[in-house]
Amino acid sequence: MADIKKKPTKAKETEIIDEVVKDVVVRGRGGINNFGNNKKELVKTEAQRIVASGLLQETLRAYRQPKVNNDIELAERIDKYFEMCAKTGQIPTVEELCLSTGYAESTIWDWETGRRGGFSSDTAEIIKKAKDFLKTFDAKLVISGQLNFLTYCFRAKNYYGMVEKTEVVVTPNNPLGDTSNPEELAQKYKTALPESFVEGEIKK
């Protein structure tokens, strides 16, 4: 009599699915093991889903904010965003700050840099001050060990205008040397000429 295979239990099915998902995430197309030395496996767990849900809710809250209509509303919206982050422990970001104003990040960038006119001449200063707040907070995260330094550098270059540069001081050399007196220069180069040249004439 042929063997009858038992149907796997619900727990076993879940275990099999989790293994397949893990294998796809790690080694499949776009898998994280396809990127250099990043070998950490991404395992789908309930804890990770809870974190993702919380982050999405935070982002959705900012996404649903209506557009501000003037500088006063802009300043108030930014202040409320920072206050909310301080109370809830939410990490403020440039991207989410822009969302909370009701405008795209590119629009906020244009207002800040003057490529596009804001509500008034004060709009750019309001945005710059908000970014200074975020820059300071990010620096504190790095100092306290809560933010990777390379991540900070990447964000600082993209959002805060940080530039890596090495200053080189170039001192031009005078081809005539340190001597500036015309008579001394004439005597110096006269003695350097061959004896056949005397005061511009050639001895025959």
Short mmCIF file of N, CA and C in Angstrom, two decimals, residues 33-183:
data_model
loop_
_atom_site.label_atom_id
_atom_site.label_comp_id
_atom_site.label_asym_id
_atom_site.label_seq_id
_atom_site.Cartn_x
_atom_site.Cartn_y
_atom_site.Cartn_z
N ASN A 33 22.03 40.25 0.46
CA ASN A 33 23.34 39.64 0.32
C ASN A 33 23.96 39.91 -1.04
N ASN A 34 23.24 40.60 -1.91
CA ASN A 34 23.79 40.95 -3.22
C ASN A 34 24.63 42.22 -3.15
N PHE A 35 24.72 42.82 -1.98
CA PHE A 35 25.39 44.11 -1.86
C PHE A 35 26.62 43.99 -0.97
N GLY A 36 27.74 43.64 -1.57
CA GLY A 36 29.02 43.67 -0.89
C GLY A 36 29.05 42.87 0.40
N ASN A 37 29.49 43.54 1.49
CA ASN A 37 29.72 42.86 2.76
C ASN A 37 28.49 42.83 3.66
N ASN A 38 27.36 43.32 3.17
CA ASN A 38 26.16 43.33 3.99
C ASN A 38 25.58 41.93 4.02
N LYS A 39 25.88 41.15 5.06
CA LYS A 39 25.46 39.75 5.14
C LYS A 39 24.37 39.52 6.19
N LYS A 40 23.87 40.61 6.76
CA LYS A 40 22.86 40.45 7.80
C LYS A 40 21.53 40.02 7.19
N GLU A 41 20.96 38.95 7.72
CA GLU A 41 19.71 38.46 7.18
C GLU A 41 18.54 39.28 7.70
N LEU A 42 17.61 39.57 6.81
CA LEU A 42 16.40 40.28 7.19
C LEU A 42 15.31 39.25 7.45
N VAL A 43 14.96 39.07 8.70
CA VAL A 43 13.97 38.09 9.08
C VAL A 43 12.67 38.81 9.43
N LYS A 44 11.60 38.40 8.81
CA LYS A 44 10.30 39.00 9.08
C LYS A 44 9.78 38.52 10.43
N THR A 45 9.69 39.41 11.38
CA THR A 45 9.18 39.06 12.70
C THR A 45 8.06 40.01 13.07
N GLU A 46 7.31 39.63 14.07
CA GLU A 46 6.21 40.47 14.54
C GLU A 46 6.74 41.80 15.07
N ALA A 47 7.90 41.75 15.72
CA ALA A 47 8.49 42.98 16.27
C ALA A 47 8.84 43.95 15.15
N GLN A 48 9.38 43.42 14.05
CA GLN A 48 9.73 44.28 12.92
C GLN A 48 8.49 44.87 12.25
N ARG A 49 7.44 44.09 12.21
CA ARG A 49 6.20 44.59 11.62
C ARG A 49 5.61 45.71 12.47
N ILE A 50 5.75 45.59 13.78
CA ILE A 50 5.26 46.63 14.68
C ILE A 50 6.04 47.92 14.47
N VAL A 51 7.37 47.79 14.33
CA VAL A 51 8.21 48.96 14.09
C VAL A 51 7.84 49.63 12.77
N ALA A 52 7.68 48.80 11.73
CA ALA A 52 7.32 49.34 10.41
C ALA A 52 5.97 50.04 10.46
N SER A 53 5.03 49.46 11.18
CA SER A 53 3.71 50.06 11.30
C SER A 53 3.78 51.42 12.00
N GLY A 54 4.59 51.49 13.05
CA GLY A 54 4.75 52.76 13.77
C GLY A 54 5.37 53.84 12.91
N LEU A 55 6.38 53.46 12.14
CA LEU A 55 7.05 54.42 11.26
C LEU A 55 6.11 54.91 10.16
N LEU A 56 5.32 53.99 9.63
CA LEU A 56 4.36 54.36 8.58
C LEU A 56 3.29 55.31 9.13
N GLN A 57 2.85 55.06 10.34
CA GLN A 57 1.84 55.93 10.94
C GLN A 57 2.39 57.34 11.15
N GLU A 58 3.65 57.43 11.58
CA GLU A 58 4.29 58.74 11.76
C GLU A 58 4.36 59.49 10.43
N THR A 59 4.80 58.76 9.39
CA THR A 59 4.95 59.38 8.07
C THR A 59 3.59 59.77 7.49
N LEU A 60 2.60 58.91 7.70
CA LEU A 60 1.26 59.19 7.19
C LEU A 60 0.66 60.43 7.85
N ARG A 61 0.96 60.61 9.13
CA ARG A 61 0.46 61.79 9.84
C ARG A 61 1.00 63.07 9.20
N ALA A 62 2.28 63.06 8.83
CA ALA A 62 2.87 64.23 8.18
C ALA A 62 2.34 64.39 6.76
N TYR A 63 2.15 63.27 6.08
CA TYR A 63 1.68 63.29 4.69
C TYR A 63 0.28 63.90 4.57
N ARG A 64 -0.54 63.72 5.58
CA ARG A 64 -1.93 64.18 5.52
C ARG A 64 -2.11 65.64 5.95
N GLN A 65 -1.03 66.30 6.31
CA GLN A 65 -1.14 67.69 6.73
C GLN A 65 -1.49 68.59 5.54
N PRO A 66 -2.39 69.56 5.74
CA PRO A 66 -2.73 70.49 4.65
C PRO A 66 -1.60 71.49 4.41
N LYS A 67 -1.64 72.14 3.27
CA LYS A 67 -0.61 73.12 2.95
C LYS A 67 -0.73 74.36 3.83
N VAL A 68 0.42 74.87 4.25
CA VAL A 68 0.43 76.15 4.96
C VAL A 68 0.27 77.26 3.93
N ASN A 69 -0.28 78.39 4.35
CA ASN A 69 -0.60 79.45 3.40
C ASN A 69 0.21 80.72 3.57
N ASN A 70 1.00 80.81 4.63
CA ASN A 70 1.81 82.00 4.85
C ASN A 70 2.95 81.67 5.81
N ASP A 71 3.80 82.65 6.05
CA ASP A 71 4.97 82.43 6.90
C ASP A 71 4.59 82.09 8.33
N ILE A 72 3.52 82.71 8.83
CA ILE A 72 3.09 82.44 10.21
C ILE A 72 2.68 80.98 10.36
N GLU A 73 1.87 80.50 9.41
CA GLU A 73 1.45 79.09 9.45
C GLU A 73 2.64 78.16 9.27
N LEU A 74 3.58 78.54 8.42
CA LEU A 74 4.77 77.72 8.19
C LEU A 74 5.58 77.58 9.47
N ALA A 75 5.83 78.69 10.15
CA ALA A 75 6.60 78.66 11.40
C ALA A 75 5.87 77.86 12.48
N GLU A 76 4.55 78.03 12.56
CA GLU A 76 3.76 77.30 13.56
C GLU A 76 3.75 75.81 13.28
N ARG A 77 3.63 75.43 12.01
CA ARG A 77 3.60 74.01 11.63
C ARG A 77 4.93 73.35 11.97
N ILE A 78 6.02 74.03 11.67
CA ILE A 78 7.35 73.50 11.98
C ILE A 78 7.53 73.34 13.48
N ASP A 79 7.09 74.36 14.24
CA ASP A 79 7.21 74.31 15.70
C ASP A 79 6.39 73.16 16.27
N LYS A 80 5.18 72.96 15.75
CA LYS A 80 4.33 71.87 16.23
C LYS A 80 4.95 70.51 15.90
N TYR A 81 5.59 70.42 14.74
CA TYR A 81 6.23 69.16 14.36
C TYR A 81 7.35 68.81 15.33
N PHE A 82 8.18 69.78 15.65
CA PHE A 82 9.27 69.54 16.59
C PHE A 82 8.74 69.23 17.99
N GLU A 83 7.68 69.93 18.40
CA GLU A 83 7.08 69.68 19.71
C GLU A 83 6.55 68.25 19.79
N MET A 84 5.88 67.80 18.73
CA MET A 84 5.34 66.45 18.70
C MET A 84 6.46 65.42 18.81
N CYS A 85 7.55 65.64 18.07
CA CYS A 85 8.68 64.72 18.11
C CYS A 85 9.28 64.65 19.51
N ALA A 86 9.36 65.81 20.17
CA ALA A 86 9.92 65.85 21.52
C ALA A 86 9.04 65.08 22.51
N LYS A 87 7.73 65.16 22.34
CA LYS A 87 6.81 64.49 23.26
C LYS A 87 6.73 62.99 23.02
N THR A 88 6.74 62.59 21.77
CA THR A 88 6.54 61.18 21.43
C THR A 88 7.84 60.39 21.31
N GLY A 89 8.97 61.09 21.20
CA GLY A 89 10.24 60.40 21.00
C GLY A 89 10.50 60.06 19.55
N GLN A 90 9.69 60.61 18.68
CA GLN A 90 9.86 60.40 17.24
C GLN A 90 11.09 61.15 16.74
N ILE A 91 11.88 60.52 15.87
CA ILE A 91 13.08 61.15 15.33
C ILE A 91 12.68 62.10 14.20
N PRO A 92 12.96 63.40 14.33
CA PRO A 92 12.62 64.34 13.26
C PRO A 92 13.57 64.20 12.08
N THR A 93 13.06 64.36 10.89
CA THR A 93 13.88 64.29 9.68
C THR A 93 13.52 65.44 8.74
N VAL A 94 14.43 65.76 7.85
CA VAL A 94 14.18 66.80 6.85
C VAL A 94 13.00 66.41 5.97
N GLU A 95 13.00 65.14 5.55
CA GLU A 95 11.95 64.68 4.64
C GLU A 95 10.57 64.81 5.27
N GLU A 96 10.46 64.39 6.52
CA GLU A 96 9.15 64.43 7.19
C GLU A 96 8.75 65.86 7.54
N LEU A 97 9.73 66.68 7.86
CA LEU A 97 9.45 68.09 8.12
C LEU A 97 8.81 68.74 6.90
N CYS A 98 9.38 68.46 5.73
CA CYS A 98 8.82 69.01 4.49
C CYS A 98 7.40 68.50 4.26
N LEU A 99 7.19 67.20 4.48
CA LEU A 99 5.85 66.63 4.32
C LEU A 99 4.84 67.32 5.22
N SER A 100 5.26 67.64 6.44
CA SER A 100 4.34 68.21 7.42
C SER A 100 3.88 69.61 7.04
N THR A 101 4.59 70.27 6.12
CA THR A 101 4.17 71.60 5.67
C THR A 101 3.12 71.53 4.57
N GLY A 102 2.94 70.33 4.01
CA GLY A 102 1.99 70.15 2.92
C GLY A 102 2.60 70.33 1.55
N TYR A 103 3.92 70.55 1.51
CA TYR A 103 4.60 70.78 0.23
C TYR A 103 5.67 69.72 0.00
N ALA A 104 6.04 69.56 -1.27
CA ALA A 104 7.09 68.61 -1.63
C ALA A 104 8.44 69.12 -1.14
N GLU A 105 9.35 68.19 -0.93
CA GLU A 105 10.69 68.57 -0.47
C GLU A 105 11.39 69.49 -1.47
N SER A 106 11.17 69.25 -2.77
CA SER A 106 11.80 70.09 -3.79
C SER A 106 11.31 71.53 -3.71
N THR A 107 10.04 71.73 -3.36
CA THR A 107 9.50 73.09 -3.21
C THR A 107 10.15 73.80 -2.03
N ILE A 108 10.27 73.09 -0.92
CA ILE A 108 10.91 73.67 0.28
C ILE A 108 12.35 74.04 -0.04
N TRP A 109 13.04 73.17 -0.80
CA TRP A 109 14.43 73.43 -1.19
C TRP A 109 14.52 74.69 -2.05
N ASP A 110 13.58 74.83 -2.98
CA ASP A 110 13.57 76.01 -3.85
C ASP A 110 13.32 77.29 -3.05
N TRP A 111 12.45 77.21 -2.07
CA TRP A 111 12.20 78.38 -1.21
C TRP A 111 13.46 78.76 -0.43
N GLU A 112 14.13 77.73 0.05
CA GLU A 112 15.33 77.98 0.87
C GLU A 112 16.45 78.61 0.05
N THR A 113 16.64 78.11 -1.16
CA THR A 113 17.76 78.57 -1.99
C THR A 113 17.42 79.77 -2.85
N GLY A 114 16.15 80.18 -2.87
CA GLY A 114 15.76 81.34 -3.66
C GLY A 114 15.44 81.03 -5.11
N ARG A 115 15.43 79.77 -5.48
CA ARG A 115 15.08 79.40 -6.86
C ARG A 115 13.61 79.67 -7.13
N ARG A 116 12.83 79.67 -6.08
CA ARG A 116 11.40 79.95 -6.21
C ARG A 116 10.99 80.83 -5.03
N GLY A 117 10.17 81.82 -5.31
CA GLY A 117 9.75 82.72 -4.25
C GLY A 117 8.82 82.05 -3.26
N GLY A 118 9.06 82.28 -1.97
CA GLY A 118 8.19 81.74 -0.94
C GLY A 118 7.04 82.69 -0.66
N PHE A 119 6.55 82.68 0.57
CA PHE A 119 5.45 83.57 0.93
C PHE A 119 5.93 85.01 1.07
N SER A 120 7.19 85.16 1.49
CA SER A 120 7.79 86.49 1.61
C SER A 120 9.31 86.31 1.68
N SER A 121 10.00 87.39 1.94
CA SER A 121 11.46 87.31 2.05
C SER A 121 11.89 86.56 3.30
N ASP A 122 10.97 86.33 4.24
CA ASP A 122 11.29 85.63 5.49
C ASP A 122 11.17 84.12 5.37
N THR A 123 10.55 83.63 4.31
CA THR A 123 10.31 82.19 4.16
C THR A 123 11.61 81.40 4.20
N ALA A 124 12.60 81.85 3.46
CA ALA A 124 13.88 81.13 3.40
C ALA A 124 14.53 81.05 4.78
N GLU A 125 14.46 82.14 5.56
CA GLU A 125 15.07 82.15 6.89
C GLU A 125 14.37 81.19 7.83
N ILE A 126 13.05 81.08 7.72
CA ILE A 126 12.30 80.14 8.56
C ILE A 126 12.75 78.71 8.28
N ILE A 127 12.92 78.38 7.00
CA ILE A 127 13.34 77.03 6.62
C ILE A 127 14.78 76.77 7.05
N LYS A 128 15.65 77.75 6.87
CA LYS A 128 17.05 77.59 7.26
C LYS A 128 17.18 77.35 8.76
N LYS A 129 16.39 78.08 9.54
CA LYS A 129 16.44 77.90 10.99
C LYS A 129 15.97 76.50 11.38
N ALA A 130 14.93 76.01 10.70
CA ALA A 130 14.43 74.66 10.97
C ALA A 130 15.50 73.62 10.63
N LYS A 131 16.21 73.84 9.54
CA LYS A 131 17.27 72.90 9.16
C LYS A 131 18.44 72.97 10.13
N ASP A 132 18.71 74.16 10.66
CA ASP A 132 19.76 74.28 11.68
C ASP A 132 19.39 73.47 12.92
N PHE A 133 18.11 73.48 13.26
CA PHE A 133 17.63 72.67 14.38
C PHE A 133 17.91 71.19 14.13
N LEU A 134 17.54 70.73 12.93
CA LEU A 134 17.74 69.33 12.58
C LEU A 134 19.22 68.97 12.51
N LYS A 135 20.02 69.88 11.99
CA LYS A 135 21.47 69.64 11.90
C LYS A 135 22.07 69.49 13.30
N THR A 136 21.64 70.34 14.22
CA THR A 136 22.12 70.27 15.59
C THR A 136 21.70 68.97 16.25
N PHE A 137 20.45 68.58 16.03
CA PHE A 137 19.95 67.34 16.62
C PHE A 137 20.69 66.13 16.07
N ASP A 138 20.93 66.10 14.76
CA ASP A 138 21.68 65.00 14.15
C ASP A 138 23.09 64.92 14.73
N ALA A 139 23.71 66.08 14.95
CA ALA A 139 25.06 66.10 15.54
C ALA A 139 25.03 65.50 16.95
N LYS A 140 23.98 65.80 17.70
CA LYS A 140 23.84 65.24 19.05
C LYS A 140 23.66 63.72 18.99
N LEU A 141 22.93 63.25 17.98
CA LEU A 141 22.75 61.81 17.82
C LEU A 141 24.09 61.12 17.57
N VAL A 142 24.94 61.75 16.76
CA VAL A 142 26.26 61.18 16.48
C VAL A 142 27.11 61.14 17.74
N ILE A 143 27.14 62.26 18.46
CA ILE A 143 27.96 62.36 19.67
C ILE A 143 27.52 61.35 20.73
N SER A 144 26.22 61.12 20.81
CA SER A 144 25.70 60.18 21.81
C SER A 144 25.73 58.73 21.32
N GLY A 145 26.23 58.52 20.11
CA GLY A 145 26.35 57.16 19.58
C GLY A 145 25.06 56.59 19.03
N GLN A 146 24.06 57.44 18.78
CA GLN A 146 22.77 56.97 18.28
C GLN A 146 22.65 57.02 16.76
N LEU A 147 23.63 57.64 16.11
CA LEU A 147 23.61 57.76 14.65
C LEU A 147 25.00 57.48 14.10
N ASN A 148 25.06 56.61 13.10
CA ASN A 148 26.33 56.28 12.46
C ASN A 148 26.95 57.52 11.83
N PHE A 149 28.26 57.69 12.02
CA PHE A 149 28.93 58.89 11.54
C PHE A 149 28.85 59.02 10.02
N LEU A 150 29.00 57.91 9.30
CA LEU A 150 28.93 57.96 7.84
C LEU A 150 27.53 58.35 7.37
N THR A 151 26.53 57.85 8.08
CA THR A 151 25.15 58.25 7.75
C THR A 151 24.97 59.74 7.97
N TYR A 152 25.53 60.23 9.07
CA TYR A 152 25.45 61.67 9.35
C TYR A 152 26.11 62.48 8.24
N CYS A 153 27.30 62.04 7.80
CA CYS A 153 28.01 62.76 6.74
C CYS A 153 27.18 62.80 5.46
N PHE A 154 26.57 61.67 5.13
CA PHE A 154 25.74 61.61 3.92
C PHE A 154 24.59 62.60 4.00
N ARG A 155 23.91 62.63 5.14
CA ARG A 155 22.77 63.53 5.30
C ARG A 155 23.22 64.98 5.38
N ALA A 156 24.36 65.20 6.03
CA ALA A 156 24.86 66.58 6.15
C ALA A 156 25.22 67.16 4.79
N LYS A 157 25.78 66.32 3.91
CA LYS A 157 26.12 66.79 2.56
C LYS A 157 24.87 67.08 1.73
N ASN A 158 23.85 66.23 1.90
CA ASN A 158 22.64 66.36 1.09
C ASN A 158 21.68 67.43 1.58
N TYR A 159 21.64 67.62 2.91
CA TYR A 159 20.62 68.51 3.46
C TYR A 159 21.16 69.75 4.15
N TYR A 160 22.40 69.68 4.64
CA TYR A 160 22.90 70.79 5.45
C TYR A 160 24.05 71.55 4.81
N GLY A 161 24.40 71.18 3.59
CA GLY A 161 25.43 71.93 2.87
C GLY A 161 26.85 71.67 3.32
N MET A 162 27.09 70.56 4.03
CA MET A 162 28.45 70.25 4.46
C MET A 162 29.31 69.89 3.26
N VAL A 163 30.55 70.42 3.23
CA VAL A 163 31.46 70.17 2.13
C VAL A 163 32.79 69.70 2.69
N GLU A 164 33.31 68.59 2.17
CA GLU A 164 34.64 68.14 2.56
C GLU A 164 35.66 68.78 1.64
N LYS A 165 36.61 69.49 2.24
CA LYS A 165 37.62 70.14 1.41
C LYS A 165 38.93 70.25 2.18
N THR A 166 40.01 70.28 1.43
CA THR A 166 41.34 70.47 1.99
C THR A 166 41.90 71.76 1.44
N GLU A 167 42.25 72.68 2.34
CA GLU A 167 42.77 73.97 1.91
C GLU A 167 44.28 73.88 1.69
N VAL A 168 44.71 74.32 0.52
CA VAL A 168 46.13 74.32 0.18
C VAL A 168 46.57 75.77 -0.03
N VAL A 169 47.55 76.20 0.75
CA VAL A 169 48.06 77.56 0.62
C VAL A 169 49.22 77.55 -0.36
N VAL A 170 49.11 78.29 -1.44
CA VAL A 170 50.13 78.34 -2.48
C VAL A 170 50.85 79.68 -2.40
N THR A 171 52.16 79.63 -2.20
CA THR A 171 52.97 80.85 -2.16
C THR A 171 53.72 80.97 -3.47
N PRO A 172 53.42 81.99 -4.27
CA PRO A 172 54.10 82.14 -5.57
C PRO A 172 55.58 82.45 -5.38
N ASN A 173 56.42 81.79 -6.17
CA ASN A 173 57.86 82.03 -6.11
C ASN A 173 58.27 83.12 -7.09
N ASN A 174 59.11 84.02 -6.63
CA ASN A 174 59.63 85.09 -7.48
C ASN A 174 60.80 84.56 -8.29
N PRO A 175 60.70 84.50 -9.60
CA PRO A 175 61.80 83.96 -10.42
C PRO A 175 63.09 84.79 -10.31
N LEU A 176 62.96 86.02 -9.84
CA LEU A 176 64.14 86.88 -9.68
C LEU A 176 64.78 86.75 -8.30
N GLY A 177 64.18 85.88 -7.46
CA GLY A 177 64.73 85.72 -6.12
C GLY A 177 64.23 86.80 -5.18
N ASP A 178 64.91 86.93 -4.04
CA ASP A 178 64.49 87.90 -3.03
C ASP A 178 64.98 89.31 -3.34
N THR A 179 65.90 89.45 -4.28
CA THR A 179 66.46 90.76 -4.60
C THR A 179 65.48 91.57 -5.43
N SER A 180 65.21 92.80 -5.00
CA SER A 180 64.28 93.66 -5.73
C SER A 180 64.95 94.94 -6.23
N ASN A 181 66.18 95.23 -5.76
CA ASN A 181 66.89 96.43 -6.19
C ASN A 181 67.40 96.25 -7.62
N PRO A 182 67.07 97.15 -8.55
CA PRO A 182 67.50 97.00 -9.96
C PRO A 182 69.01 96.92 -10.12
N GLU A 183 69.77 97.71 -9.37
CA GLU A 183 71.23 97.69 -9.48
C GLU A 183 71.80 96.36 -9.02
#
